[in-house]
GROMACS .gro file of C-alpha atoms in nm:
model
  326
    1MET     CA    1   5.649   8.911   9.677
    2ALA     CA    2   5.315   9.099   9.603
    3SER     CA    3   5.170   8.771   9.441
    4LEU     CA    4   5.253   8.583   9.757
    5THR     CA    5   5.128   8.832  10.038
    6GLU     CA    6   4.807   8.884   9.862
    7ARG     CA    7   4.753   8.499   9.742
    8PHE     CA    8   4.776   8.436  10.120
    9GLY     CA    9   4.609   8.768  10.277
   10ILE     CA   10   4.930   8.839  10.480
   11GLU     CA   11   5.146   9.156  10.500
   12LEU     CA   12   5.479   9.044  10.521
   13PRO     CA   13   5.704   8.826  10.341
   14LEU     CA   14   5.744   8.592  10.619
   15VAL     CA   15   5.649   8.249  10.704
   16GLN     CA   16   5.693   8.081  11.053
   17ALA     CA   17   5.805   7.732  11.003
   18PRO     CA   18   5.560   7.483  11.101
   19MET     CA   19   5.801   7.286  11.373
   20ALA     CA   20   5.607   6.963  11.469
   21GLY     CA   21   5.638   6.953  11.865
   22ALA     CA   22   5.772   7.322  11.915
   23SER     CA   23   5.480   7.499  11.732
   24THR     CA   24   5.194   7.636  11.957
   25PRO     CA   25   4.864   7.828  11.875
   26GLU     CA   26   5.027   8.103  12.057
   27LEU     CA   27   5.326   8.139  11.874
   28VAL     CA   28   5.121   8.079  11.518
   29ALA     CA   29   4.856   8.358  11.637
   30ALA     CA   30   5.148   8.597  11.740
   31VAL     CA   31   5.312   8.583  11.417
   32SER     CA   32   4.988   8.601  11.214
   33ASN     CA   33   4.891   8.870  11.424
   34ALA     CA   34   5.198   9.075  11.331
   35GLY     CA   35   5.137   9.048  10.986
   36GLY     CA   36   5.324   8.722  10.896
   37LEU     CA   37   5.189   8.367  10.843
   38GLY     CA   38   5.196   8.160  11.149
   39SER     CA   39   5.228   7.784  11.070
   40LEU     CA   40   5.109   7.492  11.315
   41GLY     CA   41   5.311   7.172  11.269
   42ALA     CA   42   5.025   6.920  11.292
   43GLY     CA   43   5.222   6.624  11.120
   44TYR     CA   44   5.219   6.398  11.443
   45ALA     CA   45   4.892   6.515  11.581
   46GLU     CA   46   4.569   6.304  11.592
   47PRO     CA   47   4.293   6.448  11.412
   48GLN     CA   48   4.074   6.601  11.726
   49ALA     CA   49   4.381   6.790  11.839
   50ILE     CA   50   4.426   6.950  11.484
   51LEU     CA   51   4.097   7.060  11.530
   52ASP     CA   52   4.150   7.177  11.885
   53GLN     CA   53   4.456   7.378  11.797
   54ALA     CA   54   4.291   7.520  11.495
   55ALA     CA   55   4.018   7.637  11.709
   56LYS     CA   56   4.277   7.796  11.974
   57VAL     CA   57   4.454   7.984  11.693
   58ARG     CA   58   4.110   8.136  11.579
   59ALA     CA   59   4.038   8.248  11.931
   60LEU     CA   60   4.358   8.433  11.927
   61THR     CA   61   4.347   8.585  11.576
   62ASP     CA   62   4.139   8.632  11.295
   63ARG     CA   63   4.425   8.671  11.059
   64PRO     CA   64   4.515   8.392  10.816
   65PHE     CA   65   4.733   8.073  10.903
   66ALA     CA   66   4.876   7.772  10.793
   67LEU     CA   67   4.844   7.403  10.901
   68ASN     CA   68   5.134   7.163  10.826
   69LEU     CA   69   5.060   6.777  10.758
   70LEU     CA   70   5.300   6.505  10.634
   71PRO     CA   71   5.123   6.275  10.358
   72ALA     CA   72   5.334   5.979  10.393
   73ARG     CA   73   5.331   5.641  10.524
   74TRP     CA   74   5.443   5.718  10.880
   75ALA     CA   75   5.174   6.000  10.938
   76PRO     CA   76   4.933   5.850  11.174
   77ARG     CA   77   4.582   5.817  11.023
   78PHE     CA   78   4.677   6.100  10.726
   79SER     CA   79   4.320   6.038  10.561
   80GLU     CA   80   4.166   6.139  10.883
   81GLN     CA   81   4.428   6.412  10.960
   82PHE     CA   82   4.349   6.544  10.634
   83ALA     CA   83   3.982   6.540  10.697
   84ALA     CA   84   4.044   6.735  11.000
   85LEU     CA   85   4.260   7.014  10.813
   86CYS     CA   86   3.936   7.051  10.597
   87GLU     CA   87   3.728   7.108  10.862
   88ALA     CA   88   3.956   7.356  11.022
   89ARG     CA   89   3.976   7.519  10.680
   90PRO     CA   90   4.310   7.719  10.743
   91ALA     CA   91   4.395   7.994  10.467
   92VAL     CA   92   4.731   7.767  10.367
   93ALA     CA   93   4.782   7.382  10.391
   94SER     CA   94   5.155   7.280  10.408
   95PHE     CA   95   5.299   6.951  10.318
   96ALA     CA   96   5.637   6.793  10.350
   97PHE     CA   97   5.799   6.436  10.291
   98ASP     CA   98   5.540   6.376  10.015
   99LEU     CA   99   5.259   6.489   9.758
  100PRO     CA  100   4.916   6.477   9.886
  101ALA     CA  101   4.671   6.270   9.651
  102PRO     CA  102   4.527   6.421   9.348
  103ALA     CA  103   4.179   6.430   9.495
  104GLN     CA  104   4.285   6.555   9.814
  105MET     CA  105   4.464   6.861   9.594
  106ARG     CA  106   4.130   6.906   9.423
  107GLU     CA  107   3.947   6.920   9.776
  108LEU     CA  108   4.165   7.173   9.900
  109LYS     CA  109   4.115   7.392   9.592
  110ARG     CA  110   3.743   7.350   9.635
  111ARG     CA  111   3.730   7.480   9.993
  112GLY     CA  112   3.978   7.773   9.877
  113ILE     CA  113   4.257   7.672  10.059
  114SER     CA  114   4.593   7.735   9.927
  115VAL     CA  115   4.867   7.468   9.886
  116VAL     CA  116   5.270   7.499   9.973
  117GLY     CA  117   5.476   7.211   9.931
  118THR     CA  118   5.852   7.127  10.050
  119ALA     CA  119   6.089   7.091   9.823
  120THR     CA  120   6.455   6.983   9.877
  121THR     CA  121   6.586   6.988   9.499
  122ALA     CA  122   6.449   7.169   9.183
  123ALA     CA  123   6.298   6.868   9.051
  124GLU     CA  124   6.083   6.813   9.372
  125ALA     CA  125   5.973   7.197   9.303
  126ARG     CA  126   5.891   7.129   8.973
  127ALA     CA  127   5.699   6.799   9.102
  128TRP     CA  128   5.476   7.041   9.324
  129ALA     CA  129   5.411   7.287   9.052
  130GLU     CA  130   5.279   7.013   8.833
  131HIS     CA  131   5.082   6.874   9.121
  132GLY     CA  132   4.874   7.192   9.153
  133ALA     CA  133   5.088   7.377   9.437
  134ASP     CA  134   5.018   7.748   9.510
  135ALA     CA  135   5.384   7.828   9.623
  136VAL     CA  136   5.699   7.621   9.709
  137SER     CA  137   5.904   7.614  10.025
  138VAL     CA  138   6.259   7.541   9.884
  139GLN     CA  139   6.441   7.379  10.186
  140GLY     CA  140   6.827   7.428  10.192
  141ALA     CA  141   7.085   7.183  10.375
  142GLU     CA  142   7.095   7.445  10.649
  143ALA     CA  143   6.745   7.394  10.757
  144GLY     CA  144   6.684   7.266  11.110
  145GLY     CA  145   6.480   6.941  11.169
  146HIS     CA  146   6.384   6.678  10.920
  147ARG     CA  147   6.460   6.714  10.555
  148GLY     CA  148   6.139   6.767  10.346
  149GLY     CA  149   6.255   6.568  10.047
  150PHE     CA  150   6.037   6.291   9.889
  151LEU     CA  151   6.156   6.209   9.509
  152HIS     CA  152   6.539   6.111   9.543
  153ALA     CA  153   6.593   5.755   9.655
  154GLY     CA  154   6.831   5.708   9.964
  155GLU     CA  155   6.971   6.010  10.149
  156THR     CA  156   6.791   6.359  10.033
  157PRO     CA  157   7.061   6.587   9.850
  158LEU     CA  158   7.202   6.846  10.085
  159ILE     CA  159   7.173   7.153   9.850
  160GLY     CA  160   7.272   7.480   9.979
  161LEU     CA  161   6.939   7.750  10.013
  162PHE     CA  162   7.138   8.029   9.809
  163ALA     CA  163   7.211   7.772   9.552
  164LEU     CA  164   6.842   7.613   9.573
  165ILE     CA  165   6.642   7.926   9.542
  166PRO     CA  166   6.771   8.009   9.163
  167LEU     CA  167   6.734   7.668   9.073
  168ALA     CA  168   6.402   7.631   9.177
  169VAL     CA  169   6.290   7.975   9.041
  170ARG     CA  170   6.429   7.851   8.714
  171ALA     CA  171   6.266   7.494   8.737
  172LEU     CA  172   5.929   7.665   8.843
  173ALA     CA  173   5.946   7.944   8.556
  174ALA     CA  174   5.914   7.681   8.290
  175CYS     CA  175   5.593   7.570   8.446
  176GLY     CA  176   5.399   7.811   8.256
  177ARG     CA  177   5.255   7.957   8.577
  178GLU     CA  178   5.351   8.204   8.828
  179ILE     CA  179   5.438   8.020   9.162
  180PRO     CA  180   5.601   8.187   9.434
  181VAL     CA  181   5.933   8.028   9.602
  182VAL     CA  182   5.950   8.071   9.976
  183ALA     CA  183   6.321   8.029  10.103
  184ALA     CA  184   6.389   7.808  10.410
  185GLY     CA  185   6.709   7.710  10.592
  186GLY     CA  186   6.916   7.910  10.817
  187ILE     CA  187   6.771   8.257  10.757
  188MET     CA  188   6.808   8.414  11.122
  189ASP     CA  189   6.742   8.764  11.033
  190GLY     CA  190   6.612   9.068  10.814
  191ALA     CA  191   6.944   9.084  10.609
  192GLY     CA  192   6.892   8.683  10.522
  193MET     CA  193   6.544   8.775  10.413
  194LEU     CA  194   6.655   9.024  10.170
  195ALA     CA  195   6.936   8.813  10.031
  196ALA     CA  196   6.656   8.525   9.986
  197GLU     CA  197   6.466   8.774   9.792
  198VAL     CA  198   6.737   8.914   9.569
  199LEU     CA  199   6.802   8.544   9.455
  200GLY     CA  200   6.431   8.516   9.374
  201ALA     CA  201   6.219   8.420   9.678
  202ALA     CA  202   5.908   8.580   9.741
  203ALA     CA  203   5.903   8.539  10.123
  204SER     CA  204   6.111   8.375  10.380
  205GLN     CA  205   6.055   8.113  10.607
  206LEU     CA  206   6.204   8.077  10.980
  207GLY     CA  207   6.197   7.807  11.216
  208THR     CA  208   6.495   7.832  11.457
  209ALA     CA  209   6.460   8.209  11.480
  210PHE     CA  210   6.133   8.155  11.670
  211LEU     CA  211   6.254   7.843  11.888
  212ALA     CA  212   6.339   8.056  12.189
  213CYS     CA  213   6.032   8.275  12.191
  214PRO     CA  214   5.820   8.233  12.511
  215GLU     CA  215   5.529   8.104  12.260
  216SER     CA  216   5.743   7.814  12.159
  217SER     CA  217   5.694   7.463  12.324
  218ALA     CA  218   6.046   7.385  12.275
  219ALA     CA  219   6.177   7.251  12.640
  220GLU     CA  220   6.377   7.524  12.823
  221ALA     CA  221   6.723   7.332  12.817
  222TRP     CA  222   6.689   7.335  12.448
  223LYS     CA  223   6.597   7.699  12.431
  224ARG     CA  224   6.912   7.746  12.629
  225ASP     CA  225   7.143   7.542  12.417
  226LEU     CA  226   7.024   7.721  12.118
  227ALA     CA  227   7.186   8.067  12.237
  228THR     CA  228   7.545   7.921  12.302
  229ALA     CA  229   7.552   7.668  12.019
  230GLU     CA  230   7.879   7.673  11.843
  231ASP     CA  231   7.822   7.634  11.448
  232HIS     CA  232   8.023   7.300  11.432
  233ARG     CA  233   7.795   7.163  11.706
  234VAL     CA  234   7.521   7.173  11.436
  235ALA     CA  235   7.512   6.836  11.250
  236THR     CA  236   7.304   6.601  11.048
  237ILE     CA  237   7.181   6.348  11.271
  238ARG     CA  238   6.994   6.007  11.265
  239SER     CA  239   6.988   5.836  11.611
  240PHE     CA  240   6.687   6.008  11.749
  241SER     CA  241   6.453   5.966  11.452
  242GLY     CA  242   6.606   5.715  11.200
  243ARG     CA  243   6.580   6.011  10.928
  244ALA     CA  244   6.828   6.288  10.857
  245ALA     CA  245   6.745   6.596  11.096
  246ARG     CA  246   6.964   6.891  11.143
  247GLY     CA  247   7.029   6.945  11.485
  248LEU     CA  248   7.290   6.988  11.784
  249ARG     CA  249   7.556   6.738  11.852
  250ASN     CA  250   7.482   6.629  12.269
  251ARG     CA  251   7.578   6.339  12.468
  252TYR     CA  252   7.294   6.113  12.317
  253VAL     CA  253   7.421   6.194  11.981
  254ALA     CA  254   7.778   6.133  12.065
  255ALA     CA  255   7.713   5.795  12.261
  256MET     CA  256   7.501   5.634  11.955
  257GLU     CA  257   7.749   5.759  11.651
  258GLU     CA  258   7.918   5.415  11.639
  259ALA     CA  259   7.597   5.236  11.643
  260VAL     CA  260   7.370   5.445  11.415
  261ASP     CA  261   7.362   5.221  11.110
  262GLU     CA  262   7.226   4.934  11.336
  263LEU     CA  263   6.941   5.134  11.418
  264PRO     CA  264   6.590   5.060  11.297
  265PRO     CA  265   6.451   5.343  11.050
  266TYR     CA  266   6.197   5.619  11.083
  267PRO     CA  267   5.935   5.602  11.205
  268VAL     CA  268   6.049   5.304  11.429
  269LEU     CA  269   6.330   5.478  11.572
  270ASN     CA  270   6.132   5.808  11.625
  271ALA     CA  271   5.883   5.587  11.851
  272LEU     CA  272   6.117   5.426  12.021
  273THR     CA  273   6.333   5.749  12.149
  274ALA     CA  274   6.001   5.946  12.200
  275PRO     CA  275   5.981   5.830  12.605
  276LEU     CA  276   6.345   5.946  12.642
  277ARG     CA  277   6.264   6.273  12.478
  278ARG     CA  278   5.996   6.336  12.707
  279ALA     CA  279   6.169   6.253  13.014
  280ALA     CA  280   6.472   6.468  12.905
  281ALA     CA  281   6.242   6.763  12.868
  282ALA     CA  282   6.086   6.699  13.180
  283ALA     CA  283   6.408   6.686  13.350
  284GLY     CA  284   6.586   6.952  13.189
  285ARG     CA  285   6.852   6.739  13.045
  286ALA     CA  286   6.948   6.902  12.714
  287ASP     CA  287   7.206   6.637  12.654
  288LEU     CA  288   6.922   6.364  12.580
  289LEU     CA  289   6.681   6.585  12.382
  290SER     CA  290   6.674   6.576  12.020
  291GLU     CA  291   6.763   6.980  11.970
  292TRP     CA  292   6.657   7.048  11.602
  293CYS     CA  293   6.781   7.346  11.471
  294GLY     CA  294   6.913   7.528  11.158
  295GLN     CA  295   7.286   7.613  11.070
  296ALA     CA  296   7.310   7.934  11.229
  297ALA     CA  297   7.133   7.854  11.547
  298ALA     CA  298   7.390   8.058  11.755
  299LEU     CA  299   7.207   8.402  11.600
  300VAL     CA  300   6.863   8.302  11.787
  301ARG     CA  301   6.728   8.606  11.968
  302PRO     CA  302   6.517   8.517  12.266
  303GLN     CA  303   6.190   8.748  12.286
  304PRO     CA  304   5.812   8.724  12.220
  305ALA     CA  305   5.734   8.651  11.842
  306ALA     CA  306   5.564   8.970  11.762
  307GLU     CA  307   5.893   9.151  11.876
  308LEU     CA  308   6.078   8.911  11.674
  309VAL     CA  309   5.863   8.963  11.397
  310ALA     CA  310   5.912   9.363  11.395
  311ARG     CA  311   6.266   9.324  11.436
  312LEU     CA  312   6.341   9.095  11.146
  313MET     CA  313   6.134   9.316  10.942
  314HIS     CA  314   6.307   9.674  11.071
  315GLU     CA  315   6.627   9.475  10.962
  316TYR     CA  316   6.496   9.380  10.626
  317ARG     CA  317   6.430   9.752  10.550
  318LEU     CA  318   6.731   9.862  10.650
  319ALA     CA  319   6.901   9.622  10.457
  320ARG     CA  320   6.696   9.718  10.156
  321ARG     CA  321   6.778  10.085  10.193
  322ALA     CA  322   7.141  10.000  10.213
  323LEU     CA  323   7.103   9.846   9.868
  324THR     CA  324   6.919  10.155   9.751
  325PRO     CA  325   7.113  10.415   9.545
  326HIS     CA  326   7.090  10.752   9.695
   0.00000   0.00000   0.00000
């Protein structure tokens, strides 16, 4: 834990997941000000928007924060996005869906920007280590939204987080340098954070837990649905974007179920459904939204982000105390 918090300049072993489309400068700054690592999901943002949002974060906090990009063929003008990230110079750059080019990794190192890669298997964790990542976020099958995998042909393997953590820790230990693991997927409280640490994680990354915060830009209808979602409603969905993503089964998902194999792949379908999703959000129609969330969405606790961070860490310390022999 110490190596990761010291490396990133944060106080707590807590990372707020990037969540493109739901994270805001206000959410990022609130988490960073509370001692964690706030993360801005900028994978679909234009370069100037990346610079503008990073500037807003900096106006709200002087603490470290992360910017997240998607270095793959479907990211809009990734080279320009990457240039904007370098100009914004966050403390941490995180990536999903693929590895940045070696020259881009060198540029990040030159600028003193730490790199966190997303892995869904031990092999992907090892690939990030060999590519020079400073830490690896391992994404269990319970994680909400899109899978961050990149190595495996076809469907990304759905490995549960508590199986993936020790597998990734072992794979990274064989790489010859200390590379912390950040656990992501279904963690909603401090006890879950401690459980991930016991298995070898240096920190936990929570996304769904922050979706219902007032600082999140998730649609209000989406936020309301999270609090009442039953666990069987959370499923792997392809009909909104053309790529496997975890979220709530709703009217749209049910209606498209039989046709899902005939729909175009990501990013084409993602672009085609974007107007529907925008209209649904404006109309308060959660049944037509892509309501991404992790497996334990029903445990969400709507409250300001800073209060949630404090609550999570209180729970974490209580759980740790309960494990300490008296």
